[in-house]
Coordinates of C-alpha atoms and ligand atoms in Angstrom, one line a residue:
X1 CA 0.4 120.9 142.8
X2 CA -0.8 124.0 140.6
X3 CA 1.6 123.5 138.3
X4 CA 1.1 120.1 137.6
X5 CA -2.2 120.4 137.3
X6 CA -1.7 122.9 134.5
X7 CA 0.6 120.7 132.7
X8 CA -2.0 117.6 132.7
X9 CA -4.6 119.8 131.3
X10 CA -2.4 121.2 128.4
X11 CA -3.4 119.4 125.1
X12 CA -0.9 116.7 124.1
X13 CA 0.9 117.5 121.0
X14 CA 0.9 113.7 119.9
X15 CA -3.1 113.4 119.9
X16 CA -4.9 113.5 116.6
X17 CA -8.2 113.7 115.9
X18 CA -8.6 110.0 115.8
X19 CA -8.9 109.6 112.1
X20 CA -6.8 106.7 112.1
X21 CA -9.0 103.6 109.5
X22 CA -10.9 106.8 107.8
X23 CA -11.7 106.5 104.3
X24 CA -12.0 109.7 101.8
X25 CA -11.2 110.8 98.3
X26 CA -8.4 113.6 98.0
X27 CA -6.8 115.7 95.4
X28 CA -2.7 114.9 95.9
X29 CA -0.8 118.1 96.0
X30 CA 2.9 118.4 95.6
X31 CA 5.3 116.5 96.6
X32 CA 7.2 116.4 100.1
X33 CA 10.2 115.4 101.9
X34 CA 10.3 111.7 102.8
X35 CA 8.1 110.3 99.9
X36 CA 5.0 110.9 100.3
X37 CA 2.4 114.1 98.9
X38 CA 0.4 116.7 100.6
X39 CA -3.1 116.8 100.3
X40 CA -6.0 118.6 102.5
X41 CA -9.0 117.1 103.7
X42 CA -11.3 118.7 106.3
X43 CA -8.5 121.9 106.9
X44 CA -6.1 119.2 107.7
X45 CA -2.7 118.6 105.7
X46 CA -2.5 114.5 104.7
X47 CA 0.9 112.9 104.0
X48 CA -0.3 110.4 101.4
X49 CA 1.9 108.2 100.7
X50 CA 1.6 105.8 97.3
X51 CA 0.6 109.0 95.3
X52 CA 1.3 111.3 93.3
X53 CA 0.6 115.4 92.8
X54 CA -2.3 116.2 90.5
X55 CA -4.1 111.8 91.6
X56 CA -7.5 111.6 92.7
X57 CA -7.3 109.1 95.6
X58 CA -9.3 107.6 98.2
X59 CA -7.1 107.1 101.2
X60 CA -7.0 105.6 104.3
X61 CA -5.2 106.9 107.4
X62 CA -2.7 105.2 109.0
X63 CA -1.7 107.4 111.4
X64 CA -2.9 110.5 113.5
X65 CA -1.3 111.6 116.6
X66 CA -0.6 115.1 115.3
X67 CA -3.7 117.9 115.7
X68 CA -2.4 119.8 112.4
X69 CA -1.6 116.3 110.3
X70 CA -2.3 113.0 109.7
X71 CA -0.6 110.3 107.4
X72 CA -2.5 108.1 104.7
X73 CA -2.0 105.4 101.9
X74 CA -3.9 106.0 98.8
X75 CA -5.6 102.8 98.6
X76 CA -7.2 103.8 95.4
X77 CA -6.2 105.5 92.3
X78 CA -9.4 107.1 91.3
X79 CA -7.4 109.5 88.5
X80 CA -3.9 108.8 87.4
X81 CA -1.1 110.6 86.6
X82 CA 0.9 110.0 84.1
X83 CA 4.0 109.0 85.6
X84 CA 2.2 106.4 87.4
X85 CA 3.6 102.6 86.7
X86 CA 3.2 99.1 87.3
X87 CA 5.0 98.4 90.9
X88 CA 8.4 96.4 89.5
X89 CA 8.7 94.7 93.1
X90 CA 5.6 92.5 94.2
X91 CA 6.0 93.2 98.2
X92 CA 5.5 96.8 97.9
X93 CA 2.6 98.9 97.5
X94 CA 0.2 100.7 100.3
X95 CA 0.4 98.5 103.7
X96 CA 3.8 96.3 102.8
X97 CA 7.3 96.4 102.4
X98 CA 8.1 100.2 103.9
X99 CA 11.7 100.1 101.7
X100 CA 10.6 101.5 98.7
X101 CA 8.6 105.2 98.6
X102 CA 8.5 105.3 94.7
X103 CA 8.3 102.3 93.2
X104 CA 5.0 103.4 91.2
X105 CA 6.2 106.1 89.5
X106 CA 8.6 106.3 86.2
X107 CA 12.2 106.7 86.9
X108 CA 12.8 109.7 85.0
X109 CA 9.6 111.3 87.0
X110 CA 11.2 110.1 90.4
X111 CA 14.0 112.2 90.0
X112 CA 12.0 115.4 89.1
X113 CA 10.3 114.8 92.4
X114 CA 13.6 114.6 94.1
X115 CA 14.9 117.7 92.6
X116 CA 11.7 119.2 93.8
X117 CA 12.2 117.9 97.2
X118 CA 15.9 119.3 97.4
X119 CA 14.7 123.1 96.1
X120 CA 11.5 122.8 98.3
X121 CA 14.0 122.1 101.2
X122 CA 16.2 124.8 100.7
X123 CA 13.8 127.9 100.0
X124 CA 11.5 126.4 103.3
X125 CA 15.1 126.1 105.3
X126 CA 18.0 127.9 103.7
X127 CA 15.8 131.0 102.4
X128 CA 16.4 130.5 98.8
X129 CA 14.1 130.4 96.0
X130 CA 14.1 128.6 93.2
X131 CA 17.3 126.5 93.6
X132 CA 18.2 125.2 89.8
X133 CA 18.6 121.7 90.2
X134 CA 18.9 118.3 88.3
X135 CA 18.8 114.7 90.1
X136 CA 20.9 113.1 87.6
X137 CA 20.4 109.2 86.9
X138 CA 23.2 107.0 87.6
X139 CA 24.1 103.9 85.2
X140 CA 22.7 100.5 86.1
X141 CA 18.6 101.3 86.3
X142 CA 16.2 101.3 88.8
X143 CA 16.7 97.6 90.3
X144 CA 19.3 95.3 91.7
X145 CA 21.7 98.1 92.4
X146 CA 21.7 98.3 96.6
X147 CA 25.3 96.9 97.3
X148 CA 24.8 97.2 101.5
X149 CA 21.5 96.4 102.8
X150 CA 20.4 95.7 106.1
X151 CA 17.8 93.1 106.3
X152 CA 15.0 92.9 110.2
X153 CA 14.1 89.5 111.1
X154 CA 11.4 88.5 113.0
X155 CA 11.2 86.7 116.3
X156 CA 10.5 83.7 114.1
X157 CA 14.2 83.8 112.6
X158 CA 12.5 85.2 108.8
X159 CA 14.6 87.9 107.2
X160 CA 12.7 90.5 105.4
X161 CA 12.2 94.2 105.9
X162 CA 9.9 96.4 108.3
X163 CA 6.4 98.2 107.2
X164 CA 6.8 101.5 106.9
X165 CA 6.7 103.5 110.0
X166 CA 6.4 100.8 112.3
X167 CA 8.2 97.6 114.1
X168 CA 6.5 94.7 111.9
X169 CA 8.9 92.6 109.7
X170 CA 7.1 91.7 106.2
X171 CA 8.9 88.5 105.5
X172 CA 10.7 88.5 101.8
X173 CA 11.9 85.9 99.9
X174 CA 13.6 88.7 97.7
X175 CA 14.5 92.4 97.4
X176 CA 14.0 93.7 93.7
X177 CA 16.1 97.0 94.3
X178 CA 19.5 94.6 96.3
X179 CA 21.9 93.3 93.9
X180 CA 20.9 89.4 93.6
X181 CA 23.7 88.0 95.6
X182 CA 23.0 89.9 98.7
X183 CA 19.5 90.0 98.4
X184 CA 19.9 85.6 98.5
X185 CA 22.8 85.5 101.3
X186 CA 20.1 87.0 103.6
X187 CA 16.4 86.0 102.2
X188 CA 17.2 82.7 101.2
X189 CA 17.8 81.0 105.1
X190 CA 16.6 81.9 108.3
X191 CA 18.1 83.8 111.7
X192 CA 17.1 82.2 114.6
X193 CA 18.0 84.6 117.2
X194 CA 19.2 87.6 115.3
X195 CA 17.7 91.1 115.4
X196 CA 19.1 92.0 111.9
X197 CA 21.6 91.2 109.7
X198 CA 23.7 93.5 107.6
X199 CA 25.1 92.7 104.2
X200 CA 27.2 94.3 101.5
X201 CA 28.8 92.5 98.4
X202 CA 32.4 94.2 97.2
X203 CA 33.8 94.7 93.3
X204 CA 35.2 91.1 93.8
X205 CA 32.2 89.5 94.1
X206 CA 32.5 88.5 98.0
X207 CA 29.4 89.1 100.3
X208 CA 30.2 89.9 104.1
X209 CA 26.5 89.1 106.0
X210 CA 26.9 90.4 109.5
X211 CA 24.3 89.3 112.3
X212 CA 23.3 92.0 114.7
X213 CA 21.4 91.4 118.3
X214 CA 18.5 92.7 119.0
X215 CA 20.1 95.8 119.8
X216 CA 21.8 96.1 116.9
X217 CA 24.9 95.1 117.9
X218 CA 27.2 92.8 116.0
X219 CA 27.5 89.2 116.6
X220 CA 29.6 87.8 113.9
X221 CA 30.3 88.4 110.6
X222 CA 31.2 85.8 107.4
X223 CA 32.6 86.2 104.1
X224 CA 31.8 84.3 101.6
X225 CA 34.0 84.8 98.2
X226 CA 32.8 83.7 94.7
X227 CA 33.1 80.1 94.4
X228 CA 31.7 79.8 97.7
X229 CA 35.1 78.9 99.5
X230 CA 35.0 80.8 103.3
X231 CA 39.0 82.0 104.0
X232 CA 40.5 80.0 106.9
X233 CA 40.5 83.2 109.2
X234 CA 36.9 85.3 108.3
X235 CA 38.4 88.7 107.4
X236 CA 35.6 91.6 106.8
X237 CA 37.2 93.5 104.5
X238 CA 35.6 94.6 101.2
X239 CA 37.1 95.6 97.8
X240 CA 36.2 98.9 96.4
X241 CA 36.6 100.7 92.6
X242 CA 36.3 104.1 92.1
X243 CA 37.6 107.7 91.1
X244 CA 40.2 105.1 89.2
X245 CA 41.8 103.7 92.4
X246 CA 40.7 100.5 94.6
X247 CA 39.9 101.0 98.0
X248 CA 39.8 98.9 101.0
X249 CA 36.5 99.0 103.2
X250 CA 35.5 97.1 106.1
X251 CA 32.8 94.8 104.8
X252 CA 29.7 95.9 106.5
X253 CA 31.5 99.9 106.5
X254 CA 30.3 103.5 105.1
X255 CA 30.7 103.1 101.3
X256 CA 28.2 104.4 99.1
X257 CA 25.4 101.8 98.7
X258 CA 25.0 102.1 94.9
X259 CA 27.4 101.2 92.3
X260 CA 28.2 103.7 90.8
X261 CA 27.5 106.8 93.0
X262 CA 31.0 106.8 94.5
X263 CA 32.5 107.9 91.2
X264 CA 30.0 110.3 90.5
X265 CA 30.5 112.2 93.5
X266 CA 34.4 112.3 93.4
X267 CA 33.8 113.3 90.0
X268 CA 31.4 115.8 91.1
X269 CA 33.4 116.7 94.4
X270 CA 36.6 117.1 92.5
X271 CA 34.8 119.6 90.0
X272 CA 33.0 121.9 92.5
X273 CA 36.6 121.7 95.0
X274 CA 38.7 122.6 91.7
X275 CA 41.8 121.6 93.6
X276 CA 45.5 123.2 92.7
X277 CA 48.5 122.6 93.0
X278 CA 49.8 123.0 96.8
X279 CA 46.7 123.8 98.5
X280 CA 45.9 122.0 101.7
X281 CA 42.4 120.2 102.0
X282 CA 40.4 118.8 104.6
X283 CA 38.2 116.0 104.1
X284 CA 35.9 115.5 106.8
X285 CA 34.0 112.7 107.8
X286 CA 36.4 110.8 105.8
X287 CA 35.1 107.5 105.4
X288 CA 37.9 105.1 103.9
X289 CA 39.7 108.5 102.3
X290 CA 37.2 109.0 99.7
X291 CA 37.1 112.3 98.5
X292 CA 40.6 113.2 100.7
X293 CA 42.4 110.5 98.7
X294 CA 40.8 111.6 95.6
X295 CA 42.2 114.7 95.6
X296 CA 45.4 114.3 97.3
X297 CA 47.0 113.7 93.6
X298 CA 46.2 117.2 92.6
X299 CA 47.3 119.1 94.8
X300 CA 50.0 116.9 95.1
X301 CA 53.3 116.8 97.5
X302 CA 53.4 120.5 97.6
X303 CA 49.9 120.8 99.4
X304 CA 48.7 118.5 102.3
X305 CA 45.1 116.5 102.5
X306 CA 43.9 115.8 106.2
X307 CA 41.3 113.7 106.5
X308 CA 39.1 113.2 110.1
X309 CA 37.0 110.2 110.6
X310 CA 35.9 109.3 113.9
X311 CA 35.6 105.4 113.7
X312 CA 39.1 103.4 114.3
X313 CA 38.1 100.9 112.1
X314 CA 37.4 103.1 108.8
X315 CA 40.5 105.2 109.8
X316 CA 42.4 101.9 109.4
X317 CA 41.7 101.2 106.2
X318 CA 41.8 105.1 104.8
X319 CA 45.3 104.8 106.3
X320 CA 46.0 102.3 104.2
X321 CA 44.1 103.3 101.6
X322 CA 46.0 106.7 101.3
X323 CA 49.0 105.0 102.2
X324 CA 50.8 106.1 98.5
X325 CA 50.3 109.4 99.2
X326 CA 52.2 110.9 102.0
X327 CA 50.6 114.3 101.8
X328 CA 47.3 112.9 102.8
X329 CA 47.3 112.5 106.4
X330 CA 44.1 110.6 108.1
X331 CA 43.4 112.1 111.5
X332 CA 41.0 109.9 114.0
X333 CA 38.6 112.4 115.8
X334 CA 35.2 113.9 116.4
X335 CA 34.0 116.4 114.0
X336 CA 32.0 118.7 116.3
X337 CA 32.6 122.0 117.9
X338 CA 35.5 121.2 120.1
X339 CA 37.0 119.1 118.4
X340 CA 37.1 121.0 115.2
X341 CA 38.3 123.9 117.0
X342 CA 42.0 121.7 117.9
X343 CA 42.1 120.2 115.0
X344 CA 41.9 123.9 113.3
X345 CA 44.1 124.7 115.9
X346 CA 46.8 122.1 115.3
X347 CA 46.5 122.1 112.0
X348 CA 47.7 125.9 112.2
X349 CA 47.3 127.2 108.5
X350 CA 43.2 127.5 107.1
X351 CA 42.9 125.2 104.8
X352 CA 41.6 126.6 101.2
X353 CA 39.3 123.3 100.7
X354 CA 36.9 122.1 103.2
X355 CA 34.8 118.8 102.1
X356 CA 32.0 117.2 104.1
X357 CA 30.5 114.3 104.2
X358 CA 28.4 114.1 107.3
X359 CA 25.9 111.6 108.5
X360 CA 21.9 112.0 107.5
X361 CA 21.9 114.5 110.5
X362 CA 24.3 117.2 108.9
X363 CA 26.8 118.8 110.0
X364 CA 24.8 121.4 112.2
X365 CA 25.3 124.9 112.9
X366 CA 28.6 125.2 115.2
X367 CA 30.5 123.1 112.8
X368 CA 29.0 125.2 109.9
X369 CA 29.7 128.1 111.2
X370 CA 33.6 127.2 112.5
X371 CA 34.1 125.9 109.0
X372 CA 32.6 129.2 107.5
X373 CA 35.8 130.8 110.1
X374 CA 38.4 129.4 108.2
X375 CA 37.5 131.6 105.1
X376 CA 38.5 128.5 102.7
X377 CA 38.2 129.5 99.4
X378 CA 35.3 126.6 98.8
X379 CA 33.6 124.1 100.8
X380 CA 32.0 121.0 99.1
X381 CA 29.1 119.8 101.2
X382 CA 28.0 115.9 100.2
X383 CA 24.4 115.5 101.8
X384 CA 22.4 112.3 102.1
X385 CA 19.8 114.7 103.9
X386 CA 18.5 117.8 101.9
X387 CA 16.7 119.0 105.0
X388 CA 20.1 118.7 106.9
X389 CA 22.1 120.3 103.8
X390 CA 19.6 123.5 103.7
X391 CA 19.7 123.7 107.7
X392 CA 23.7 123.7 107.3
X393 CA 23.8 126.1 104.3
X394 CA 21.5 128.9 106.2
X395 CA 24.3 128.4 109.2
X396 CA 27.4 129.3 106.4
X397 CA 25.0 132.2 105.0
X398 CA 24.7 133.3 108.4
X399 CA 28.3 133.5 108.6
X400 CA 29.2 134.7 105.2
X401 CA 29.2 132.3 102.6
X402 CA 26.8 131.7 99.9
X403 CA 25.2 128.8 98.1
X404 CA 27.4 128.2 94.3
X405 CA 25.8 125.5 93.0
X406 CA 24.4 122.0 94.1
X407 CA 23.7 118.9 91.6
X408 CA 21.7 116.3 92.9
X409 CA 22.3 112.3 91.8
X410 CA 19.8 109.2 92.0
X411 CA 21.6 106.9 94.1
X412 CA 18.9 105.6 95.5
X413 CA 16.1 104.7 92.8
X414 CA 12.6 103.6 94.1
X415 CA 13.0 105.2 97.4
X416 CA 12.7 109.3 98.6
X417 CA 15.9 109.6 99.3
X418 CA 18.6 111.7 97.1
X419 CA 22.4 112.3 97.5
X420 CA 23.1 116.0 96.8
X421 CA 26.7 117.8 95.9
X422 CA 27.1 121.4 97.2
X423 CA 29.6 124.1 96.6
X424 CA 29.6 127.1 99.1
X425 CA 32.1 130.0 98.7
X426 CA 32.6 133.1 100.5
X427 CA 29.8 135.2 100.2
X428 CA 31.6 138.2 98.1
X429 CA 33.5 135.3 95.8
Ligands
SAM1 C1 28.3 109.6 105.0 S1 29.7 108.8 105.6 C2 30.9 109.5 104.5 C3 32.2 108.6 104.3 C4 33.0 109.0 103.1 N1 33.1 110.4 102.9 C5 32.6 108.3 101.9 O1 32.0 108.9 101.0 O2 32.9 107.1 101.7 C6 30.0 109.6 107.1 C7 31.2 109.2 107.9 O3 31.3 110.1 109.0 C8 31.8 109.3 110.1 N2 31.3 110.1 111.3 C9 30.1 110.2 111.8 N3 30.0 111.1 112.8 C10 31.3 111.7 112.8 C11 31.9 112.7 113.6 N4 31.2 113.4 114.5 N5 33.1 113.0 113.4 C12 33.9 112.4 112.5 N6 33.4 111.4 111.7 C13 32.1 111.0 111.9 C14 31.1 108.0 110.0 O4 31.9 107.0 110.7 C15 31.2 107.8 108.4 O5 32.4 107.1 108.1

């Protein structure tokens, strides 16, 4: 009885102050992960979204359930900066379509924010100041480059995309940043019934929409090829391009979302990894045999590529994938602590590559920190996260290895989000 009386008068950690529809001008500060800047107002910290460092705002908060923060929209733009631009895409902007984080700010300033992001990240989580790094731009511009989108639809059946930070759909009748033939198999009809619906065009051309239930599972899925003809039996697979071979995907599958970020991070992987000649690689979180099959020509018959993927279907088509190279092996399993610890043990020698490619979540720190026990010679760490990449590289510096180098690429223009390349090599390398 005592104790719970204790534990009902405890503040609650998800109260604010009850700022929430407050109006007030602010000064934006820097920059911060998950596209939006920090201001202060009143000894709090503000997550304004819509901004940027150096504006004069006025804001309004749009959410407060935290005593030390709350989140805003600038609403106004009382001083500009610079970098600040006309919105390309008319659905977003402060209180709409939550897809975009940056779509009024230049390009080339976008990616400085997202290399500041990335070095913010990892001195605040790895301990390390004053990471050099570049965002580089990848070909094709800002727009129409999202090859995979998933779309919400409303209970009304209209496709669109949700506000950001919260359950309502804002109905589109376009997406600016979706290549044009994806954007239009989704917008352009309605979903009665569906929860969502995934879609993804391939280098031929075909678009695979997949419907998903209201709790995002999948109900069916159609290809549609150019010229419009449906194939007798719908088949979901997807043709891919890049690091100069054709891959197979399943249509609504991991592959990178923009065109051309695939190549660039083989290219990028391949560079930091440095392969030779009859060394043995793994590839982890292998996709379709990416950055495994990439590879696996270098170091060629001599040496041996595993790759691990944990989902049947993608294992499937990196099995056939990698199916002209018999030295790169696809192995279906969990990457996590056990079952890294068989497959290390199975696989009996270390290998002298490691390459991951985990989900937005990372890696974390058993898996670091087994993979940091093999004493390979370089690991290549591919992060959609930098929060999850600096968490992960303090776990290898805490067991002995050491942050190289780490190049950072746009694939995502208009939005927060960056893909990073890492190399980490033993600490007295
Ligand atoms: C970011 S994707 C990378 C795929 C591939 N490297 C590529 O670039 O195309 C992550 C992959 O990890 C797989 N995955 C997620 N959790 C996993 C786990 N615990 N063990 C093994 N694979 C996992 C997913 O199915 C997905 O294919």
């Amino acid at each position: 009885m005592a104790d719970r009386r204790r534990a009902a008068a405890r503040p609650r950690r998800d109260r604010g102050l009850g700022w929430e529809g407050r109006e007030f001008e602010v000064t934006v500060g820097p920059v911060a992960h998950g596209g939006h800047c920090v201001a202060r107002h009143e000894g709090r910290v503000v997550f304004v979204r819509h901004s940027l460092p150096g504006e004069r705002v006025l804001v309004r908060v749009t959410e407060d359930r935290h005593p030390g923060f709350c989140r805003a929209d600038a609403v106004e733009v009382l001083e500009a900066s610079p970098a600040r631009v006309e919105r390309p895409c008319p659905y977003s902007g402060p209180g709409r379509c939550g897809g975009c984080d940056w779509q009024h700010v230049d390009p080339a300033e976008q990616r400085r924010l997202k290399a500041a992001v990335v070095r913010e990240q990892l001195g605040r989580l790895a301990g390390l100041d004053d990471v050099a790094v570049v965002v580089e731009e990848l070909p094709g511009g800002p727009l129409r480059w999202r090859l995979r989108a998933r779309f919400a639809v409303d209970r009304t059946g209209a496709p669109g995309l949700r506000r950001h930070r919260s359950h309502d759909v804002v109905v589109l009748d376009d997406c600016p940043i979706t290549v044009e033939p994806a954007a239009q198999a989704v917008l352009s009809r309605s979903w009665p019934g569906a929860g969502a619906v995934d879609v993804s065009v391939d280098s031929a051309g075909a678009v695979t929409t997949s419907r998903l239930d209201r709790s995002g599972r999948p109900t069916s899925s159609r290809v549609v090829r150019p010229g419009g003809e449906l194939p007798e039996e719908p088949v979901t697979r997807a043709e891919r391009r890049a690091g100069g071979r054709d891959w197979e995907v399943e249509g609504t599958g991991f592959w990178q979302v923009h065109p051309a970020a695939a190549d660039a991070l083989v290219e990028a992987v391949a560079g930091f990894a440095a392969v030779r000649p009859g060394e043995s690689v793994l590839d982890l979180y292998a996709g379709a045999g990416l950055f495994g099959g990439a590879l696996a020509p270098t170091v060629g018959e001599t040496g041996r590529v595993v790759c691990v993927e944990s989902d049947p279907a993608a294992c499937a088509t990196a099995d056939a994938n990698l199916a002209d190279l018999p030295h790169a092996e696809v192995w279906q399993g969990d990457v996590d602590a056990e079952g890294l610890r068989e497959l290390l043990e199975e696989l009996g020698t270390p290998p002298d590559v490691v390459v991951l490619d985990p989900p937005r979540a990372g890696a974390g720190q058993a898996v670091s920190r087994l993979l940091a026990g093999t004493g390979a010679r370089a690991v290549v760490y591919v992060a959609c996260d930098p929060a999850a990449l600096a968490r992960d590289v303090a776990a290898f510096a805490d067991a002995g290895y050491r942050l190289a180098a780490v190049r950072g690429f746009d694939a995502f223009p208009m939005t927060a989000h960056v893909e990073c390349v890492a190399l980490l090599v033993p600490s007295g390398a």
